[in-house]
CSV table of C-alpha atoms in Angstrom, one decimal:
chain,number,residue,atom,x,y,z
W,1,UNK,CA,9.4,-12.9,25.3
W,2,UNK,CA,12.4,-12.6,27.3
W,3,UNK,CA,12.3,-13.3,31.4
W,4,UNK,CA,13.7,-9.6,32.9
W,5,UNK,CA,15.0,-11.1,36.1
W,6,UNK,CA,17.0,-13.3,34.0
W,7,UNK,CA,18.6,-10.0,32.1
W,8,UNK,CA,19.1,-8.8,35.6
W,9,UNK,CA,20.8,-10.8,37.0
W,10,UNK,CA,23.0,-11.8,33.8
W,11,UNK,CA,23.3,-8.6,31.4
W,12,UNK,CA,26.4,-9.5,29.9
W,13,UNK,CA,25.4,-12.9,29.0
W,14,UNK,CA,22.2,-11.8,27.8
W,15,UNK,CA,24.5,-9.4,25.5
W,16,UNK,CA,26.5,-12.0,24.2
W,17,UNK,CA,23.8,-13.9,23.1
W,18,UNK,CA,22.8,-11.7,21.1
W,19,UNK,CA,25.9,-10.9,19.6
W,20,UNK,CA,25.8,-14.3,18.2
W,21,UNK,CA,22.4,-13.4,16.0
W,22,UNK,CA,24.3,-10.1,14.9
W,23,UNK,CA,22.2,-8.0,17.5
W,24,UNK,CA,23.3,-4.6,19.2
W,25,UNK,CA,23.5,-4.7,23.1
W,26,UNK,CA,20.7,-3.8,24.4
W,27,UNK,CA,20.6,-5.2,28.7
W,28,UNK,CA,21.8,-1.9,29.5
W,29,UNK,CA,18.8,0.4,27.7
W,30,UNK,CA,16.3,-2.3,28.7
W,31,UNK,CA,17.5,-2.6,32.6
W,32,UNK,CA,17.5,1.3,32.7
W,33,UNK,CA,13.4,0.9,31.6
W,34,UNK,CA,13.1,-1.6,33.8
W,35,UNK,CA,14.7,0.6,36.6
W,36,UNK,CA,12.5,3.5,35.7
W,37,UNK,CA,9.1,1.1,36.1
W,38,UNK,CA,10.1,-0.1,39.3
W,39,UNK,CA,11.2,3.0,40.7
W,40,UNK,CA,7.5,4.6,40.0
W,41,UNK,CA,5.4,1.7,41.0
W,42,UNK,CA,7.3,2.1,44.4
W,43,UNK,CA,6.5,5.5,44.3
W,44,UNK,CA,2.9,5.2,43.6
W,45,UNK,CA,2.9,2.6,46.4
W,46,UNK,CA,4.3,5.0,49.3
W,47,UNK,CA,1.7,7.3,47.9
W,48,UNK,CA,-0.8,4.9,48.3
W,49,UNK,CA,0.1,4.6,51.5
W,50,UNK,CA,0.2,8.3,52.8
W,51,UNK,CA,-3.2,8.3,50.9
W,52,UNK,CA,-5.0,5.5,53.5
W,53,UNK,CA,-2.9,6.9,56.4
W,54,UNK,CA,-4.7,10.7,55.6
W,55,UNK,CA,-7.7,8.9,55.0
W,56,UNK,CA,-8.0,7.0,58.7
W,57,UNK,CA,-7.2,10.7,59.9
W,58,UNK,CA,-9.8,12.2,58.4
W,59,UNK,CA,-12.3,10.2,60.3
W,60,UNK,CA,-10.7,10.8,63.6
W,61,UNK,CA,-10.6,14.9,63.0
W,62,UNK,CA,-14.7,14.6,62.0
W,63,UNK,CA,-15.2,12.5,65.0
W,64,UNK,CA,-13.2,15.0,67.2
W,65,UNK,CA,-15.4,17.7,66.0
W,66,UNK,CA,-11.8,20.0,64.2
W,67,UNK,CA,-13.8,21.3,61.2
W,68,UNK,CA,-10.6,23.2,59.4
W,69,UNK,CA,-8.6,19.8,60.6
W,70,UNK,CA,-11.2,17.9,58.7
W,71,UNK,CA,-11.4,20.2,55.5
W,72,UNK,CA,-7.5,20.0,55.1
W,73,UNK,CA,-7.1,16.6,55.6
W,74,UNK,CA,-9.8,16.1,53.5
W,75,UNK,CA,-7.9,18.0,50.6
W,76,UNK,CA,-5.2,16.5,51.4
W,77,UNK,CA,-6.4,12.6,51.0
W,78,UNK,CA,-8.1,14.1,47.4
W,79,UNK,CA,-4.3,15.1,46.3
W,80,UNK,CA,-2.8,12.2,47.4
W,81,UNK,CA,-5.5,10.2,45.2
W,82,UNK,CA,-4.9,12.0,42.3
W,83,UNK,CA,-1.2,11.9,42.8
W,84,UNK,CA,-1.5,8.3,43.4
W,85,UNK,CA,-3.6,7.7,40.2
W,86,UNK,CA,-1.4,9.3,37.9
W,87,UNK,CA,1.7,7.7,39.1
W,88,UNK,CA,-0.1,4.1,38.6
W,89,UNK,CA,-0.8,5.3,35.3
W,90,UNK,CA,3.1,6.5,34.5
W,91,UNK,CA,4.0,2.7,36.0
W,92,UNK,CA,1.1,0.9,33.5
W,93,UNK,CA,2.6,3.1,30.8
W,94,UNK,CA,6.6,2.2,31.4
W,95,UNK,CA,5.5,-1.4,32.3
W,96,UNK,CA,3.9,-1.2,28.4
W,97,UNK,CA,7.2,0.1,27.5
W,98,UNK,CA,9.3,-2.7,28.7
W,99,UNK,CA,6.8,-5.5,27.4
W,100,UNK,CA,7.2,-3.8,23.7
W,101,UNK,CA,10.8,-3.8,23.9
W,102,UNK,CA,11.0,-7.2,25.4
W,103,UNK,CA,8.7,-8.8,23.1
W,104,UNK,CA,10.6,-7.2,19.8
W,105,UNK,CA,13.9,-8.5,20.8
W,106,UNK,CA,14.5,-12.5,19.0
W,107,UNK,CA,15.1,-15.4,21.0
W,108,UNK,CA,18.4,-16.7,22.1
W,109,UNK,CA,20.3,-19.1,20.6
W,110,UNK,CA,21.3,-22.4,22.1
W,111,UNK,CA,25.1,-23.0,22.9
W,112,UNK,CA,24.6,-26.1,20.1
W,113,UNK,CA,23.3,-23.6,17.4
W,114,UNK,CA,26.1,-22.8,15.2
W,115,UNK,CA,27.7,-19.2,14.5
W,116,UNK,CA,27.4,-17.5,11.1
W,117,UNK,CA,25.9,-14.9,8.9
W,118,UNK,CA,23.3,-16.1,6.6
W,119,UNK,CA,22.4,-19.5,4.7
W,120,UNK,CA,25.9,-19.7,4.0
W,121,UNK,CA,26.9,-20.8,7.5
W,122,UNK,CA,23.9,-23.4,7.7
W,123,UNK,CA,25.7,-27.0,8.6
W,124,UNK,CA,24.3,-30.0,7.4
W,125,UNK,CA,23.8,-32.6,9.9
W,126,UNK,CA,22.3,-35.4,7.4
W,127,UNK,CA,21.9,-36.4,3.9
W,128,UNK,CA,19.5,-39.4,2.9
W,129,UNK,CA,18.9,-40.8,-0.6
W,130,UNK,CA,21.0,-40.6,-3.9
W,131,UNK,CA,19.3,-38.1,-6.6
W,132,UNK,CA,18.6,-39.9,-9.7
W,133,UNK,CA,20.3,-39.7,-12.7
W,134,UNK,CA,18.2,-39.1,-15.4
W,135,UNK,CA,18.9,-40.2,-19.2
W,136,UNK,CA,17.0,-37.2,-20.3
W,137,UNK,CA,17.1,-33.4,-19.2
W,138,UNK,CA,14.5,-33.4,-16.3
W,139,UNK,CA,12.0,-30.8,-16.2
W,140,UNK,CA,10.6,-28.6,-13.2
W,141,UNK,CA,6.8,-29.4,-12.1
W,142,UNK,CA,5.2,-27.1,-13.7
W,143,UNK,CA,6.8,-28.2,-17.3
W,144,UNK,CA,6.0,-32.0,-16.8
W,145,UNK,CA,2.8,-32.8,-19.4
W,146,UNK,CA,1.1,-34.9,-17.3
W,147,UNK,CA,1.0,-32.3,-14.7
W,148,UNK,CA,0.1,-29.2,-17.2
W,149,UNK,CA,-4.3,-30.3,-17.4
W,150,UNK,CA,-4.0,-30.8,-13.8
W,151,UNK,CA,-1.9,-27.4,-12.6
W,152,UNK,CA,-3.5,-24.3,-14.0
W,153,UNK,CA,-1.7,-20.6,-13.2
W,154,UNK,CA,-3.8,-18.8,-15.9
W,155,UNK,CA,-7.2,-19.3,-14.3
W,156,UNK,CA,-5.9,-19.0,-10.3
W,157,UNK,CA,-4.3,-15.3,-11.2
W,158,UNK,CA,-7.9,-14.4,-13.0
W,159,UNK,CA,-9.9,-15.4,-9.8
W,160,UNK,CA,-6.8,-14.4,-7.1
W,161,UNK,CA,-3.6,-12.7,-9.1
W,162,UNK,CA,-0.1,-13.9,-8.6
W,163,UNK,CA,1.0,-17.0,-6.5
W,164,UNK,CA,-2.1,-19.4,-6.8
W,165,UNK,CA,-2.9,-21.9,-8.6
W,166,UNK,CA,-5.7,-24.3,-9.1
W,167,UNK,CA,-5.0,-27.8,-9.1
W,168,UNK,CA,-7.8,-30.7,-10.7
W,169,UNK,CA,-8.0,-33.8,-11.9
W,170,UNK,CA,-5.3,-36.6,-10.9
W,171,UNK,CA,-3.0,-33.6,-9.8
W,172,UNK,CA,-5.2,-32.7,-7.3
W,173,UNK,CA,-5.7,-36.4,-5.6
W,174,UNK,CA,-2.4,-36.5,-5.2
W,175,UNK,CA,-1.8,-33.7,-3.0
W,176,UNK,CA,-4.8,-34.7,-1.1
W,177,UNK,CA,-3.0,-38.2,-0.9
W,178,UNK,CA,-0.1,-36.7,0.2
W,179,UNK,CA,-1.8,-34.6,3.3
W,180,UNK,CA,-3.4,-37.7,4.0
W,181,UNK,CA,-0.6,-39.9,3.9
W,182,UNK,CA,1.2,-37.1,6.3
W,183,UNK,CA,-1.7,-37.5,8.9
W,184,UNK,CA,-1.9,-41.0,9.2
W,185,UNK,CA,1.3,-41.6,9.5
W,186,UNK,CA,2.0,-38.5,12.4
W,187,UNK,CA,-0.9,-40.4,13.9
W,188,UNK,CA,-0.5,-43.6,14.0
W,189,UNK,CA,3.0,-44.3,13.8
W,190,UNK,CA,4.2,-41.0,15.8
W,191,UNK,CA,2.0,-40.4,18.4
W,192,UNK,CA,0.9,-37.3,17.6
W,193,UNK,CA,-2.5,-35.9,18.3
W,194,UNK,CA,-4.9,-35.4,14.9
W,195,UNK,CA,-6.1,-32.1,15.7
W,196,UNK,CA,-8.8,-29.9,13.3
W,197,UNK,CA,-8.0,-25.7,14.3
W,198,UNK,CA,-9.5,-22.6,12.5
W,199,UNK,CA,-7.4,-20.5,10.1
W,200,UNK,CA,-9.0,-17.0,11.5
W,201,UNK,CA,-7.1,-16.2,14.8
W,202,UNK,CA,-7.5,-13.1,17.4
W,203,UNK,CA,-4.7,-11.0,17.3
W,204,UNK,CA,-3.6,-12.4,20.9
W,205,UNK,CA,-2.7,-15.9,19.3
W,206,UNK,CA,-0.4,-13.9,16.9
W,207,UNK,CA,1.3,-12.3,19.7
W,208,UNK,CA,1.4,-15.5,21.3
W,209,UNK,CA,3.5,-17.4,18.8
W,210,UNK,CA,5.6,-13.8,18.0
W,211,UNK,CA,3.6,-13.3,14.6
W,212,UNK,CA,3.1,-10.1,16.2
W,213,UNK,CA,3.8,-7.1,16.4
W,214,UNK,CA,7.2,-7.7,14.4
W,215,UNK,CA,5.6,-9.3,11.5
W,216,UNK,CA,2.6,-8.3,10.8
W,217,UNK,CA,3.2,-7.4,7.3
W,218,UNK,CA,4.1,-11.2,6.1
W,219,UNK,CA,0.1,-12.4,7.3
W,220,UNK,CA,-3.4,-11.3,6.0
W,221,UNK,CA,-5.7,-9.4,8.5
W,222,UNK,CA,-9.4,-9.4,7.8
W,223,UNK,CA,-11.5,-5.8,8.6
W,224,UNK,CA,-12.6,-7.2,11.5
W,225,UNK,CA,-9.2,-7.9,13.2
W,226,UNK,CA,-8.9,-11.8,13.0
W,227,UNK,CA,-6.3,-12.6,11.2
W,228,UNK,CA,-5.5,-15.4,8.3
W,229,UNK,CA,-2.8,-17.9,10.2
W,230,UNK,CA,0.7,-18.3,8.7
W,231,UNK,CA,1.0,-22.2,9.7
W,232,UNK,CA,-1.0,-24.4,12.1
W,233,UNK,CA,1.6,-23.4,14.8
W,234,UNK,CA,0.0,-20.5,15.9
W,235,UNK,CA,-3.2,-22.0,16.8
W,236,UNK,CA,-2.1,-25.6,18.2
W,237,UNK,CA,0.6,-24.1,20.4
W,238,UNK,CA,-2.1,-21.2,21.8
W,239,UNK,CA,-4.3,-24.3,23.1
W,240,UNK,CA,-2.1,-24.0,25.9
W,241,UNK,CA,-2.8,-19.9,25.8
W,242,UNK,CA,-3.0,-19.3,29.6
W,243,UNK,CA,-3.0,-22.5,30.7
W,244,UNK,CA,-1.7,-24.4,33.4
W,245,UNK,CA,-1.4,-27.8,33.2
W,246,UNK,CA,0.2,-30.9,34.9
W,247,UNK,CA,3.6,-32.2,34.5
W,248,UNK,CA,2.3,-35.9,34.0
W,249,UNK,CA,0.5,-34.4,30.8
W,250,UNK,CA,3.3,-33.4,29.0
W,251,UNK,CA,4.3,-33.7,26.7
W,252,UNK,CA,1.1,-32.6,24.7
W,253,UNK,CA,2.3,-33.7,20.9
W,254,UNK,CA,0.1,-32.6,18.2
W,255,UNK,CA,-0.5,-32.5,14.3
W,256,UNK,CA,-3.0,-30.8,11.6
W,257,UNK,CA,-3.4,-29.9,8.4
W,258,UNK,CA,-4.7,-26.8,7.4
W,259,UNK,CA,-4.7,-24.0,4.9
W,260,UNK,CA,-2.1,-21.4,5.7
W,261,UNK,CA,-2.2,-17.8,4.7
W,262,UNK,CA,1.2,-15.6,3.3
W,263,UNK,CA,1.5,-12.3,2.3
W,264,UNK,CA,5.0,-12.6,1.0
W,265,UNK,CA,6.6,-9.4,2.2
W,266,UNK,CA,9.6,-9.1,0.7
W,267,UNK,CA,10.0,-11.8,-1.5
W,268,UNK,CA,9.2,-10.1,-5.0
W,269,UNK,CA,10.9,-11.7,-7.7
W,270,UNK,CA,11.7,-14.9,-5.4
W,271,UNK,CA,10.3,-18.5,-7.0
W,272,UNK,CA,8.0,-17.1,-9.0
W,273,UNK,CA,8.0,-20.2,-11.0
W,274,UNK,CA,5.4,-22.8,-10.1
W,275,UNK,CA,3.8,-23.3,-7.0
W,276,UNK,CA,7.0,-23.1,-4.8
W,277,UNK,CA,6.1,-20.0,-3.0
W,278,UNK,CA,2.5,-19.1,-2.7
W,279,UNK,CA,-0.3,-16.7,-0.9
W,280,UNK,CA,-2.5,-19.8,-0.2
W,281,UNK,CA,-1.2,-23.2,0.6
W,282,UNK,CA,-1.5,-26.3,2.8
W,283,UNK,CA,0.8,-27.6,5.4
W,284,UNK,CA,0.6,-30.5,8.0
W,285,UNK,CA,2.0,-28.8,11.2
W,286,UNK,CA,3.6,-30.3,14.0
W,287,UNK,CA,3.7,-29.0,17.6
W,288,UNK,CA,4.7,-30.2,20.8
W,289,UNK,CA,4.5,-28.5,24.2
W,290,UNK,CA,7.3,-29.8,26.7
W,291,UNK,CA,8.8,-30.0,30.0
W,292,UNK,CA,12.0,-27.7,29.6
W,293,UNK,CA,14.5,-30.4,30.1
W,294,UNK,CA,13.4,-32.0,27.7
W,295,UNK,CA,12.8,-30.0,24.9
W,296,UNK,CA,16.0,-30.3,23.1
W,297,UNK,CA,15.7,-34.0,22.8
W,298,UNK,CA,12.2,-33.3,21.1
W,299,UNK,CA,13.5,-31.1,18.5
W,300,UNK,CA,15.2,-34.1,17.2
W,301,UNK,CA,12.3,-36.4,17.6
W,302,UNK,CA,9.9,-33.9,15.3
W,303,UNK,CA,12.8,-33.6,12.6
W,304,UNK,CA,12.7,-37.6,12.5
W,305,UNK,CA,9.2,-37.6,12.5
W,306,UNK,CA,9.2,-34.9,9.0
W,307,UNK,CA,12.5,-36.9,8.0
W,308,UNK,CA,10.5,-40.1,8.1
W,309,UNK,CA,7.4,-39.1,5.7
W,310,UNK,CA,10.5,-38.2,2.7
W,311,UNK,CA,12.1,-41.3,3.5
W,312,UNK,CA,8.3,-43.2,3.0
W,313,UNK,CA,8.3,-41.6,0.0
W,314,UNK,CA,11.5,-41.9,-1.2
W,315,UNK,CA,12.7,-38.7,-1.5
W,316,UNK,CA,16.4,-37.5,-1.3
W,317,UNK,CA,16.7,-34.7,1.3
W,318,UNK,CA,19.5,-33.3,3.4
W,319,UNK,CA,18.7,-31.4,7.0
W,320,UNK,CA,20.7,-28.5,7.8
W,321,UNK,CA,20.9,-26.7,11.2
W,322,UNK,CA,20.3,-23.4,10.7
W,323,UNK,CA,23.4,-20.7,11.7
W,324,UNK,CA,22.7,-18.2,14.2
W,325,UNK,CA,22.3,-15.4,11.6
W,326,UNK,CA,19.7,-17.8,9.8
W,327,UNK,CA,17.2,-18.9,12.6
W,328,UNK,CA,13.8,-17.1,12.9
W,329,UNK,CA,12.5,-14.7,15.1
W,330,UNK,CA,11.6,-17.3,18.2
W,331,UNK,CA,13.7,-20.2,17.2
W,332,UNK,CA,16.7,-20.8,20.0
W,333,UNK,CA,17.9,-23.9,17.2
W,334,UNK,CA,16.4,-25.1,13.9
W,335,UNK,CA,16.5,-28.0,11.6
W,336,UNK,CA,15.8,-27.3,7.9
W,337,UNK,CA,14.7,-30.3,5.7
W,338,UNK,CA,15.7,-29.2,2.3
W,339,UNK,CA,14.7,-32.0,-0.6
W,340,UNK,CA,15.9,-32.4,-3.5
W,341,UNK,CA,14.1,-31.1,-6.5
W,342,UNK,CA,15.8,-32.2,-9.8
W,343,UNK,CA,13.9,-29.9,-12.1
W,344,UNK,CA,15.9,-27.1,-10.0
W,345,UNK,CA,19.1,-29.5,-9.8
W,346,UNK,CA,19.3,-28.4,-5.9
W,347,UNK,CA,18.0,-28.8,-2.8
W,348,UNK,CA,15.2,-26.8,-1.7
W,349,UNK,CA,13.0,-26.2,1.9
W,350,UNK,CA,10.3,-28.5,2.4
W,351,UNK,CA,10.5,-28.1,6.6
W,352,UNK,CA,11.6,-26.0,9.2
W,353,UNK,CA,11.6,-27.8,13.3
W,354,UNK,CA,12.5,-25.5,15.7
W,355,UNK,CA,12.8,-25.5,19.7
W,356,UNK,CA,11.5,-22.0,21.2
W,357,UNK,CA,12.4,-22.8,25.0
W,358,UNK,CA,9.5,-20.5,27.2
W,359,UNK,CA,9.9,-18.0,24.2
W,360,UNK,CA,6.0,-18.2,23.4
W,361,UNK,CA,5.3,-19.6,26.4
W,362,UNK,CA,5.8,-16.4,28.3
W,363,UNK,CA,4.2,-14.0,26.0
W,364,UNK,CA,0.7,-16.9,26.3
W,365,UNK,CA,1.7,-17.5,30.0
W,366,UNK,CA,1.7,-21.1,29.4
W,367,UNK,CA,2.8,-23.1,32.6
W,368,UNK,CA,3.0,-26.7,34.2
W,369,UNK,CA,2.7,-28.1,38.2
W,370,UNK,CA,5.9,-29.5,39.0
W,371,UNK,CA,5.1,-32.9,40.5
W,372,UNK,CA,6.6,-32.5,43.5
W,373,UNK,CA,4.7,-29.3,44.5
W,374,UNK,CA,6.8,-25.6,44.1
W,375,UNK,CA,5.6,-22.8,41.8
W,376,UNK,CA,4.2,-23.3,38.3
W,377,UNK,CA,6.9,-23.1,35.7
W,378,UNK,CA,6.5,-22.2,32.2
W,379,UNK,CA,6.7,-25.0,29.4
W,380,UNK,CA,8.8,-25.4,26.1
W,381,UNK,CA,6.9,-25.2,23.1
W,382,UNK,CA,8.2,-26.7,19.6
W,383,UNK,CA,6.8,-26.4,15.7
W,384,UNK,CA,7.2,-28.3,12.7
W,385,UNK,CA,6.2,-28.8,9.7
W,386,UNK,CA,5.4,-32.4,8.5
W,387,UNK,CA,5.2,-31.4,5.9
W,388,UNK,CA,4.6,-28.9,3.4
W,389,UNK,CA,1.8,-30.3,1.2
W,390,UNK,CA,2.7,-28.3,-2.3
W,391,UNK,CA,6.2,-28.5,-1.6
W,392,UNK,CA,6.0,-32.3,-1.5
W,393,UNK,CA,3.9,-32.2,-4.5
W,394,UNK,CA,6.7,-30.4,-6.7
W,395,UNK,CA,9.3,-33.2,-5.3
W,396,UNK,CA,6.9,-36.2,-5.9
W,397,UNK,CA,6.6,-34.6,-9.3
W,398,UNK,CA,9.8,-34.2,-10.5
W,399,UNK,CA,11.7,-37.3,-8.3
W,400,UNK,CA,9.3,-39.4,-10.2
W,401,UNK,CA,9.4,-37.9,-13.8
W,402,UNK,CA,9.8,-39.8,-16.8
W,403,UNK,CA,11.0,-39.0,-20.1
W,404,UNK,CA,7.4,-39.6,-21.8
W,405,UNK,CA,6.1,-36.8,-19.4
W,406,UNK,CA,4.5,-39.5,-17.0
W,407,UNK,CA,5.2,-40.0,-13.3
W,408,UNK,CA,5.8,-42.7,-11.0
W,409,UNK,CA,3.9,-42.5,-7.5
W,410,UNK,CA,5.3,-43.4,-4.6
W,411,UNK,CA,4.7,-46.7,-3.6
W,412,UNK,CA,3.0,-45.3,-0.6
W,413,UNK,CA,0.5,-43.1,-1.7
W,414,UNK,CA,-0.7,-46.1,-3.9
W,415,UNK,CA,-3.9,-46.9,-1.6
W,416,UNK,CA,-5.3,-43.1,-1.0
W,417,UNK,CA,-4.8,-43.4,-4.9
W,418,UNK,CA,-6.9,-46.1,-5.8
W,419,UNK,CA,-4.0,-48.6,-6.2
W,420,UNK,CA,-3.3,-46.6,-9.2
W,421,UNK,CA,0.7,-45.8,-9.3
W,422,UNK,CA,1.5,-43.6,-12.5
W,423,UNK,CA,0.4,-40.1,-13.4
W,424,UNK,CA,0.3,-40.9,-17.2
W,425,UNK,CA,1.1,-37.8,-20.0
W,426,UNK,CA,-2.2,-37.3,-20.7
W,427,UNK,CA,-2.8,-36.2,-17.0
W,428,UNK,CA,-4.9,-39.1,-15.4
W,429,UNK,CA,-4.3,-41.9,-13.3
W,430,UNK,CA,-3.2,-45.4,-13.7
């Protein structure tokens, strides 16, 4: 959520700003609001006032023994109560107002983000690892036979429809090795805190993260009113929810691996193939919660941290930053990891770091103590993720493809494997 001093006092280059994501003006409708909300809560207040002065009087017309004194004054402090209440009430309802429209409007982008329209405009800021050249046509995931007993469509759409699958066997090992690998190596070489979150949220958290109201349509909301979480970073940045904590804690740096939870709004007829875009998948999240000078230099640290597990495993990625007609909702700058997936012949989206400044922080009122004494201030909050687990799955897959419809593992994953290192034709491990 946007700060409204901050549009006050510069409306022009709150405009600009969001000129840059292809967004209308809006300072002037939202300072007019904002105007309107102050101008009735000092109302109410100067009615407030004449209500308590009316009210001391009334006691001093009793004690003087003026009966019709009394009665009107008495009349006169009810009208000024009722006045008084329904003004507070036209204040709470314009204050409402303003938080709606402040909270729908997207984050703005840092002077560093680059300009442009769509995906088109993205600029790539690394490229790591040569794809292989294969002496055979290579396949996509889902087409490799020693993947086929292991990845099973058919039976996930009879028990859940479209976008799930059911993964078994030496299939499934591996992308538990891969979570695991992802954990321990956020953990003990990163620093990052292992953290274990539930997937059911209140609707607050939702808000808190800007899930809500704007996008309710791409998550799952049970009939109870939790709600199914997108990624890990709505619950492991709302551990700060209305917190304040000390400076000398930050940064708080943490990492989990959960299920995650997409409807897919929107995306008919996009990757249907495979297990590229699902309802139901697993993710190893990233967040950090920052001082605010020095969240930019974080942003980079969490895209080496995702960079680092595809280097480990020897996969060929490039990271993009993300134009200013491609960031999401609360992102001020984002890094896309996209690897390469030979089966496809491109690069494809396995992780998406973004910086959100005090974004989030202000809709969870999420502060820190400055050191040396002052007011609290709010912190920057960051998400990650570290990576997708399926998405590394497909890339293991296919990088590691052989003509024979076996795999080679990555050397790494080799120990949560057994020491085994091929996923043979047949579909098991050796």
């Amino acid at each position: 959520m946007h700060d409204i001093r901050a549009i006050r006092e510069n409306p022009a280059d709150f405009d600009a700003a969001l000129a840059r994501r292809g967004a209308a003006p809006l300072s002037s409708e939202i300072l007019a609001l904002d105007a309107e909300r102050r101008a009735k809560i000092q109302a109410a207040e100067e009615a407030q006032s004449d209500q308590k002065k009316a009210a001391k009087d009334v006691g001093a017309a009793k004690a003087s023994g003026d009966e019709a004194e009394f009665e009107r004054l008495r009349a006169l402090v009810g009208e000024k109560k009722a006045e008084v209440a329904a003004m507070q009430a036209e204040a709470k309802e314009l204050d409402q107002k303003l938080t709606d429209m402040l909270m729908g409007i997207p984050n703005l982008p840092f002077a560093d983000t680059p300009d442009g329209e769509d995906e088109n405009d993205n600029v790539e800021i690394k490229r790591w690892g040569t794809p292989a050249v294969f002496s055979f046509a290579p396949k996509e995931h889902f087409d490799l036979d020693g993947v086929k007993p292991g990845m099973d469509f058919e039976t996930a759409a009879k028990l859940s429809g479209s976008r799930f699958v059911v993964l078994s066997g030496a299939v499934a090992r591996i992308h538990r090795a891969l979570a695991q690998f992802m954990i321990n190596t956020h953990v003990d070489e990163n620093g990052l805190q292992e953290t274990w979150t539930p997937v059911l949220v209140k609707p607050d958290m939702m808000y808190g993260t800007g899930q809500l109201p704007k996008f309710g349509e791409d998550s799952y909301q049970t009939t109870n009113g939790w709600w199914l979480v997108p990624t890990a970073e709505v619950t492991l940045t709302n551990i700060i929810n209305g917190e304040t904590v000390e400076e000398a804690t930050l940064p708080h740096r943490y990492v989990a691996h959960t299920q995650c939870f997409r409807s897919e709004a929107g995306s008919a007829g996009r990757d249907t193939s495979g297990m590229l875009r699902q309802h139901q998948f697993e993710k190893v999240e990233m967040v950090s919660v920052t001082h605010p000078d020095k969240s930019r230099e974080e942003l980079d640290r969490m895209t080496a941290c995702a960079e680092g597990i595809l280097e480990r495993l020897g996969l060929p990625y490039r990271t993009v930053a993300l134009c200013t007609g491609d960031i999401g909702f609360g992102a001020q700058r984002t890094h896309d990891i996209e690897v390469w997936l030979p089966g496809q012949d491109t690069y494809r989206e396995i992780s998406s770091v973004s910086v959100c400044g005090d974004f989030q922080a202000r809709r969870m009122y999420a502060r820190f103590k400055p050191a040396g004494g002052g007011k609290p201030e709010f912190v920057h909050t960051l998400n990650g993720s570290g990576l997708a687990v399926g998405r590394c799955l497909i890339a293991v897959l296919e990088n590691g493809q052989r003509e024979d419809g076996s795999v080679a593992l990555p050397e790494v994953l080799h120990p949560y494997l057994g020491g085994k290192s091929v996923l043979t034709a047949d579909g098991t491990l050796a």
